[in-house]
XYZ file of C-alpha atoms in Angstrom:
533
model
C 74.404 111.976 85.064
C 70.929 113.274 84.271
C 68.256 113.119 86.920
C 65.819 110.314 86.302
C 62.077 111.120 86.451
C 61.238 107.415 86.500
C 59.982 105.568 89.598
C 62.737 104.739 92.052
C 63.799 101.102 92.493
C 63.509 99.658 95.971
C 66.577 100.169 98.121
C 66.436 96.621 99.449
C 67.759 95.321 96.121
C 71.254 96.339 97.211
C 72.972 93.873 99.519
C 76.100 94.710 101.435
C 78.945 92.221 101.909
C 79.708 91.136 105.457
C 82.885 92.483 107.057
C 85.440 89.777 106.428
C 88.471 91.692 107.608
C 89.867 92.556 111.007
C 87.426 94.125 113.447
C 88.475 97.278 115.309
C 86.751 98.902 118.220
C 85.591 102.486 117.832
C 88.079 104.976 119.294
C 85.159 106.294 121.364
C 85.369 103.099 123.421
C 88.905 103.678 124.640
C 90.605 106.481 126.492
C 93.915 105.558 124.854
C 92.576 105.573 121.309
C 95.475 107.661 120.015
C 97.947 105.014 121.199
C 96.554 102.278 118.985
C 99.110 100.875 116.554
C 98.500 101.468 112.867
C 99.683 98.782 110.444
C 102.492 99.709 108.030
C 100.977 100.925 104.772
C 101.264 102.976 101.593
C 98.718 105.729 100.882
C 98.128 106.332 97.164
C 96.332 109.604 96.344
C 94.656 109.718 92.924
C 94.286 113.296 91.707
C 97.340 114.358 93.688
C 97.780 117.673 91.851
C 94.345 118.945 92.903
C 93.449 121.481 95.586
C 92.163 118.878 98.058
C 95.557 117.166 98.182
C 97.523 120.345 98.815
C 95.041 122.086 101.115
C 93.805 119.141 103.174
C 95.337 115.716 102.565
C 99.057 116.430 102.832
C 98.637 118.850 105.751
C 96.639 116.075 107.435
C 99.363 113.471 106.812
C 102.042 115.891 108.040
C 100.126 116.579 111.268
C 99.574 112.854 111.807
C 103.340 112.406 111.475
C 103.893 115.317 113.849
C 101.572 113.740 116.448
C 103.197 110.311 116.074
C 100.087 108.714 114.578
C 101.501 107.559 111.261
C 102.967 104.045 111.212
C 106.739 103.877 111.476
C 106.799 102.051 108.120
C 104.908 104.382 105.794
C 104.995 105.901 102.314
C 102.702 108.133 100.265
C 102.416 108.155 96.466
C 100.744 110.931 94.498
C 99.084 109.649 91.304
C 98.157 112.208 88.633
C 98.402 112.917 84.929
C 100.932 115.763 84.990
C 104.571 114.916 84.418
C 106.828 115.742 87.370
C 109.626 114.230 89.423
C 109.526 113.029 93.013
C 111.519 116.111 94.034
C 109.167 118.518 92.286
C 106.142 116.955 93.967
C 107.862 116.991 97.360
C 108.665 120.675 96.978
C 105.067 121.493 96.077
C 103.733 119.557 99.049
C 106.243 121.198 101.405
C 104.986 124.617 100.282
C 101.349 123.511 100.669
C 101.890 122.134 104.158
C 103.704 125.310 105.191
C 100.709 127.337 104.043
C 97.739 125.189 105.042
C 98.799 123.118 108.068
C 96.888 123.894 111.266
C 100.268 123.876 113.078
C 102.741 126.536 112.016
C 105.585 127.049 111.332
C 106.689 123.969 109.432
C 109.009 121.761 111.486
C 112.024 121.463 109.168
C 113.507 118.467 111.005
C 110.222 116.571 110.837
C 109.749 117.466 107.190
C 113.223 116.240 106.220
C 112.204 112.793 107.488
C 108.639 112.916 106.137
C 109.925 114.192 102.799
C 111.718 110.894 102.147
C 108.406 109.023 102.358
C 106.742 111.028 99.542
C 106.710 109.863 95.923
C 105.003 110.718 92.661
C 103.670 108.501 89.862
C 102.533 110.013 86.561
C 99.812 108.292 84.541
C 96.419 108.857 82.974
C 93.579 107.233 84.875
C 92.750 105.004 81.885
C 96.320 103.921 81.073
C 96.815 100.166 81.588
C 100.590 100.506 81.661
C 100.354 103.213 84.319
C 98.688 100.770 86.713
C 101.128 97.989 85.860
C 103.983 100.373 86.665
C 102.193 101.444 89.853
C 101.986 97.860 91.046
C 105.700 97.338 90.434
C 106.522 100.618 92.154
C 104.408 99.753 95.227
C 106.135 96.392 95.539
C 109.453 98.243 95.469
C 108.256 100.598 98.222
C 107.194 97.604 100.313
C 110.803 96.440 100.273
C 112.314 99.865 100.920
C 109.858 101.010 103.645
C 108.614 97.714 105.081
C 104.963 98.513 104.302
C 103.991 94.823 103.953
C 101.625 95.239 100.990
C 98.996 97.222 102.904
C 97.300 99.889 100.783
C 95.006 102.923 101.173
C 93.798 104.255 97.822
C 92.349 107.759 98.135
C 90.160 108.798 95.173
C 90.505 112.585 95.214
C 89.259 112.937 91.631
C 86.131 113.950 89.774
C 83.378 111.356 90.423
C 83.331 110.175 86.811
C 86.765 108.583 87.373
C 85.747 106.496 90.419
C 84.604 103.384 88.474
C 87.532 103.610 86.053
C 90.159 103.718 88.800
C 88.526 100.984 90.885
C 88.234 98.700 87.859
C 91.923 99.129 86.995
C 92.991 98.559 90.600
C 90.924 95.375 90.684
C 92.328 94.029 87.426
C 95.915 94.553 88.626
C 95.298 92.748 91.895
C 95.867 95.935 93.874
C 92.540 95.414 95.623
C 92.695 92.196 97.610
C 89.950 89.614 97.971
C 89.126 89.767 101.694
C 88.014 86.136 101.627
C 91.374 84.893 100.372
C 94.038 87.417 101.431
C 94.517 87.564 105.202
C 98.105 88.773 105.661
C 97.614 92.233 104.124
C 94.790 94.644 103.365
C 93.618 97.225 100.825
C 91.050 100.000 101.397
C 89.565 102.663 99.149
C 88.507 106.139 100.307
C 85.879 107.617 97.980
C 85.211 111.354 98.085
C 81.710 112.751 97.755
C 79.497 112.879 95.857
C 78.727 109.167 95.744
C 76.321 109.294 92.822
C 74.302 112.128 91.319
C 70.857 110.925 92.338
C 69.293 107.728 93.694
C 69.503 105.718 90.479
C 73.122 106.688 89.769
C 74.102 105.967 93.377
C 72.623 102.463 93.078
C 74.507 101.948 89.809
C 77.785 103.073 91.395
C 77.171 100.954 94.495
C 76.565 97.836 92.420
C 79.718 98.490 90.392
C 81.896 99.110 93.438
C 80.655 95.962 95.197
C 81.752 93.930 92.180
C 85.341 94.868 93.031
C 85.332 95.586 96.773
C 83.797 94.212 99.931
C 81.769 96.777 101.875
C 84.404 96.620 104.632
C 86.998 97.946 102.139
C 84.918 100.998 101.103
C 85.346 104.259 103.022
C 82.883 106.883 101.730
C 84.271 110.040 103.225
C 82.237 112.960 104.543
C 84.652 115.341 106.240
C 81.907 116.644 108.556
C 82.019 113.319 110.390
C 85.673 113.944 111.207
C 84.968 117.197 113.031
C 85.405 116.972 116.795
C 82.062 118.622 117.508
C 80.221 116.119 115.307
C 81.973 113.185 116.997
C 81.085 114.683 120.369
C 77.375 114.432 119.527
C 77.433 110.764 120.543
C 79.147 111.463 123.842
C 77.013 114.526 124.538
C 73.765 112.693 123.921
C 74.447 109.281 125.384
C 76.997 110.209 128.047
C 74.765 112.735 129.816
C 71.450 111.505 131.172
C 70.307 115.085 131.815
C 69.982 115.610 128.048
C 69.131 112.148 126.748
C 66.100 111.929 129.054
C 64.520 115.013 127.433
C 65.662 114.276 123.872
C 62.167 113.526 122.522
C 58.860 114.980 121.384
C 57.607 115.467 124.954
C 60.111 118.267 125.559
C 61.466 119.413 122.173
C 59.457 121.873 120.088
C 61.555 121.799 116.944
C 65.125 121.408 115.615
C 67.008 123.719 113.261
C 70.154 122.663 111.386
C 72.045 125.382 109.529
C 75.049 125.147 107.213
C 75.849 128.642 106.020
C 78.802 130.106 104.144
C 79.578 133.743 103.442
C 81.637 132.859 100.359
C 80.284 132.240 96.882
C 81.247 129.334 94.642
C 84.670 130.782 93.755
C 86.482 128.622 91.193
C 83.946 125.782 91.496
C 81.491 127.163 88.937
C 81.601 124.180 86.575
C 81.181 121.734 89.460
C 78.400 123.710 91.120
C 76.449 123.962 87.865
C 76.124 120.158 87.994
C 75.649 119.869 91.748
C 73.817 122.723 93.459
C 73.521 123.113 97.212
C 71.127 120.184 97.659
C 73.619 117.677 96.288
C 76.738 119.424 97.559
C 75.682 120.016 101.182
C 72.272 118.608 102.113
C 72.429 115.042 100.765
C 75.623 114.273 102.666
C 76.682 116.750 105.372
C 73.245 117.755 106.614
C 71.760 114.272 106.487
C 74.681 113.055 108.591
C 74.072 115.797 111.165
C 70.357 114.995 111.141
C 70.865 111.273 111.686
C 73.375 111.769 114.519
C 71.030 114.237 116.219
C 67.969 111.998 115.953
C 69.362 108.445 116.229
C 68.497 106.013 119.003
C 71.206 104.782 121.408
C 73.262 102.125 119.594
C 73.737 98.677 121.122
C 77.489 99.357 121.240
C 80.013 101.857 119.908
C 81.040 99.572 117.067
C 80.933 101.039 113.554
C 78.019 98.913 112.379
C 75.925 99.470 115.521
C 76.197 103.254 115.148
C 75.557 103.200 111.410
C 72.562 100.876 111.868
C 70.866 103.513 114.022
C 71.682 106.307 111.593
C 70.085 104.364 108.750
C 66.929 103.860 110.816
C 66.539 107.636 111.105
C 66.890 108.141 107.355
C 64.402 105.353 106.646
C 61.908 106.999 109.018
C 61.924 110.305 107.120
C 58.389 111.114 106.026
C 58.103 111.353 102.212
C 57.349 114.842 100.966
C 53.729 115.718 100.217
C 54.047 116.804 96.592
C 50.722 118.669 96.733
C 52.216 120.894 99.458
C 55.742 120.873 98.085
C 56.250 124.652 98.190
C 55.368 124.693 101.908
C 58.106 122.164 102.696
C 60.889 123.010 100.252
C 62.395 126.389 99.341
C 65.147 127.019 96.828
C 67.093 130.173 96.182
C 69.969 131.687 94.260
C 72.056 134.639 95.386
C 72.188 137.858 93.426
C 74.484 140.864 93.777
C 74.771 142.316 97.268
C 77.194 143.060 100.099
C 79.181 140.680 102.287
C 81.343 142.080 105.088
C 80.821 145.560 103.689
C 82.151 144.700 100.247
C 80.374 144.329 96.927
C 79.552 140.742 95.979
C 78.510 139.578 92.519
C 75.543 137.319 91.902
C 75.796 133.614 91.166
C 75.032 134.122 87.474
C 78.025 136.460 87.192
C 80.468 133.883 88.605
C 83.053 132.197 86.356
C 81.918 129.086 84.446
C 78.255 129.686 85.349
C 75.375 129.887 82.872
C 74.082 133.514 82.859
C 70.558 132.067 82.985
C 71.359 129.300 85.466
C 68.558 127.797 87.565
C 70.948 126.007 89.954
C 70.128 126.625 93.607
C 72.669 128.131 96.001
C 70.225 128.028 98.942
C 67.640 125.557 100.125
C 65.422 125.251 103.170
C 63.552 122.068 104.038
C 60.917 121.102 106.564
C 60.820 117.399 107.343
C 59.491 114.952 109.910
C 60.874 111.719 111.331
C 58.021 109.283 111.777
C 59.103 107.260 114.771
C 58.191 107.056 118.447
C 60.811 109.560 119.682
C 60.278 112.321 117.124
C 56.623 112.062 116.101
C 55.268 115.548 115.413
C 58.586 117.401 115.845
C 59.548 119.414 112.733
C 63.174 119.530 111.625
C 64.079 122.655 109.665
C 67.213 122.474 107.515
C 68.783 125.374 105.646
C 71.993 125.586 103.653
C 73.271 128.443 101.557
C 76.085 130.355 99.916
C 76.695 134.102 100.276
C 74.923 134.313 103.625
C 76.010 136.933 106.209
C 78.449 134.602 107.961
C 79.994 131.150 107.993
C 78.212 128.959 110.521
C 77.266 125.333 110.986
C 75.113 124.532 113.983
C 72.352 122.344 115.393
C 69.795 124.238 117.493
C 67.398 122.269 119.719
C 64.458 124.450 120.787
C 62.554 123.115 123.802
C 58.874 123.624 124.462
C 57.833 126.658 126.464
C 56.688 126.571 130.078
C 53.005 127.072 130.961
C 52.301 130.812 131.083
C 50.319 130.886 134.310
C 53.169 132.015 136.577
C 54.738 134.722 134.422
C 51.810 135.907 132.305
C 51.856 139.376 133.927
C 55.611 139.805 133.608
C 56.791 142.525 131.214
C 59.353 140.171 129.738
C 57.854 136.733 129.168
C 59.931 133.609 129.311
C 61.635 132.499 126.123
C 62.147 128.953 124.893
C 65.233 127.165 126.142
C 67.593 126.573 123.219
C 70.535 124.172 123.159
C 72.994 124.998 120.372
C 75.778 122.699 119.189
C 78.206 124.781 117.111
C 80.023 122.618 114.577
C 82.072 125.421 113.032
C 83.570 127.914 113.569
C 83.981 128.703 117.281
C 83.234 125.061 118.132
C 81.248 124.586 121.319
C 77.880 124.165 123.036
C 75.590 126.815 124.509
C 72.332 126.668 126.488
C 69.883 129.552 126.754
C 67.773 129.743 129.903
C 65.597 132.304 131.665
C 66.842 134.150 134.760
C 65.653 136.926 137.054
C 67.546 140.194 136.749
C 68.734 141.460 140.174
C 66.432 144.087 141.673
C 62.906 144.459 143.068
C 61.008 144.547 139.775
C 61.907 140.928 138.917
C 62.224 141.222 135.137
C 63.053 137.993 133.327
C 65.949 137.886 130.925
C 67.418 135.039 128.867
C 71.050 134.228 129.659
C 73.472 131.879 127.959
C 75.783 129.230 129.363
C 78.601 128.794 126.863
C 81.245 126.086 126.482
C 84.024 126.578 123.905
C 86.439 123.822 122.935
C 89.408 126.080 122.317
C 89.217 128.004 125.594
C 88.526 124.952 127.771
C 90.952 122.433 126.279
C 93.528 125.042 125.241
C 94.333 123.497 121.865
C 93.219 123.544 118.264
C 91.092 120.496 117.407
C 92.619 118.221 114.757
C 91.413 118.764 111.208
C 88.676 116.390 110.091
C 90.868 114.760 107.433
C 93.489 113.853 110.027
C 91.002 111.784 111.982
C 89.429 110.197 108.926
C 92.686 109.157 107.245
C 93.896 107.787 110.573
C 90.690 105.793 111.073
C 90.901 104.335 107.562
C 94.458 103.138 108.222
C 93.113 101.544 111.414
C 90.250 99.910 109.541
C 87.611 101.733 111.628
C 84.587 102.739 109.531
C 82.584 104.444 112.294
C 83.021 107.934 110.862
C 82.446 106.918 107.240
C 79.106 106.526 105.475
C 77.949 102.977 104.796
C 76.355 102.103 101.464
C 72.800 101.890 102.751
C 73.181 105.275 104.487
C 74.105 106.950 101.211
C 71.362 105.231 99.238
C 68.658 105.968 101.798
C 69.634 109.627 101.838
C 69.502 109.797 98.041
C 66.117 108.084 98.045
C 64.592 110.931 100.071
C 66.439 113.710 98.201
C 65.854 112.576 94.607
C 62.109 113.448 94.429
C 63.083 117.039 95.280
C 65.609 117.063 92.425
C 63.032 115.580 90.048
C 60.435 118.197 91.004
C 62.942 121.009 90.473
C 63.963 119.462 87.148
C 60.335 119.591 85.976
C 59.822 123.301 86.760
C 62.472 125.990 86.423
C 62.335 128.825 88.977
C 60.870 132.088 87.717
C 62.287 134.398 90.406
C 66.062 133.691 90.378
C 68.063 135.391 91.782
C 65.754 135.725 94.790
C 68.030 136.819 97.638
C 70.829 139.402 97.735
C 74.306 138.304 98.773
C 74.829 138.974 102.469
C 71.288 138.058 103.545
C 69.849 134.893 105.109
C 68.144 133.603 101.979
C 64.835 134.179 100.192
C 61.751 135.464 101.977
C 59.990 132.154 101.291
C 62.323 130.464 103.818
C 61.129 132.845 106.554
C 57.526 132.318 105.516
C 57.923 128.544 105.807
C 58.603 128.855 109.541
C 56.180 131.763 110.042
C 53.297 129.516 108.946
C 54.162 127.317 111.937
C 54.454 130.287 114.310
C 58.247 129.987 114.413
C 61.282 131.813 113.060
C 64.853 131.031 112.150
C 67.337 131.414 114.967
C 69.468 134.535 114.693
C 73.067 133.364 114.339
């Protein structure tokens, strides 16, 4: 959809249905969360021949089965346009799981059992008969596998198919009315992006709510399934030593970085429509921002947590358009070197316009206008073809008064708390220490906690947790409608401004560097610099 330059409608025009289904506690409330019983169900994956299904979804289902977290009465149906048999699809998924599962090698005994729960249904997304046949087939699976009519529909397709699929599911009675049907349930997982800008997100939200209650909608952002992101709540609110200084009295500024060393690969056509702001910032980074800045929720229920996240997004200060260039930077990578190898520029990638003005890097400076964060700048940067893959939240604390150490050769540095989301998941704290010896030099040292070395296991993949939570009916780690719309409301003026004026300097950073010089200058004006990762 094209970006709209028109004034934005007020977000309060969208009303969300009350949760009419069963209420589940957040797994964070219970030590035995993994022992909770999941209802029998069928998972239907639309777009089952795509990369997401083979690389993420089926490996996630296999690992859930391996860990005993799938219901004993379960089946999975792949829905796609290509003609193939059940056996062909099963063979393809077996190969994918063997290659992409976090646990290797493939357990042949487990797979022989799991294999019998996998099916394939061929149909176009707009074919009425295909949905009629799907309904009949699902009723047959209910009898064979004892799945009791419970459904998870996973929309792993291009966004333009979301309304079409939901409308067909609704017309065939595959989506249940939560006010009338109490003995079974249906839920829909919707992949990002949810909309293209604020106006299109409102349009999609209104359409979806005509067919689904809000409690049936699971807008997935895989970042929320990462263990380190989930741990933000426990880290902040389970440790008084940090929560008591988590405010503008002690914190100087916050940096959030999502960097990738890879380019856009085979996603050229998609990225030409999206860009880094839509693909990474509007969803992933806004989720990290809201979890970092939110107030303590009244409970660990899904709605209580999401209420506080929405408050953060609503408190974001609107951009000053007269000083736009001081708050927003965009960039596009050119040819360069990554890991010692030649890397082509974005405009040389497949399915990319050779004169493209799509951004592959952006840096933002924003403020949260509330009591806790007043005056504290949040710096966000996201980019492709950077020197390394890294996602982290860095909290920089204010410096100590200089009266005690002003004569010291090595002055004290700011304390920095870093939460590493990926890779090398963990938490580190930089502090100042005296080096042994009579001269008393001061040197920063780092306390480092790593998940893998401490717990001795590989954290579950994000999709494992999210699919499991959807089957449980727990929406804590999914974005609610007002979260998505509020995020789009802040982002869309940036898109509109970029739409009005094409960049004159693209490409403006070589592959293998940390982005355009303007991003460094944005922090330098404030007397700060980006953290070296």
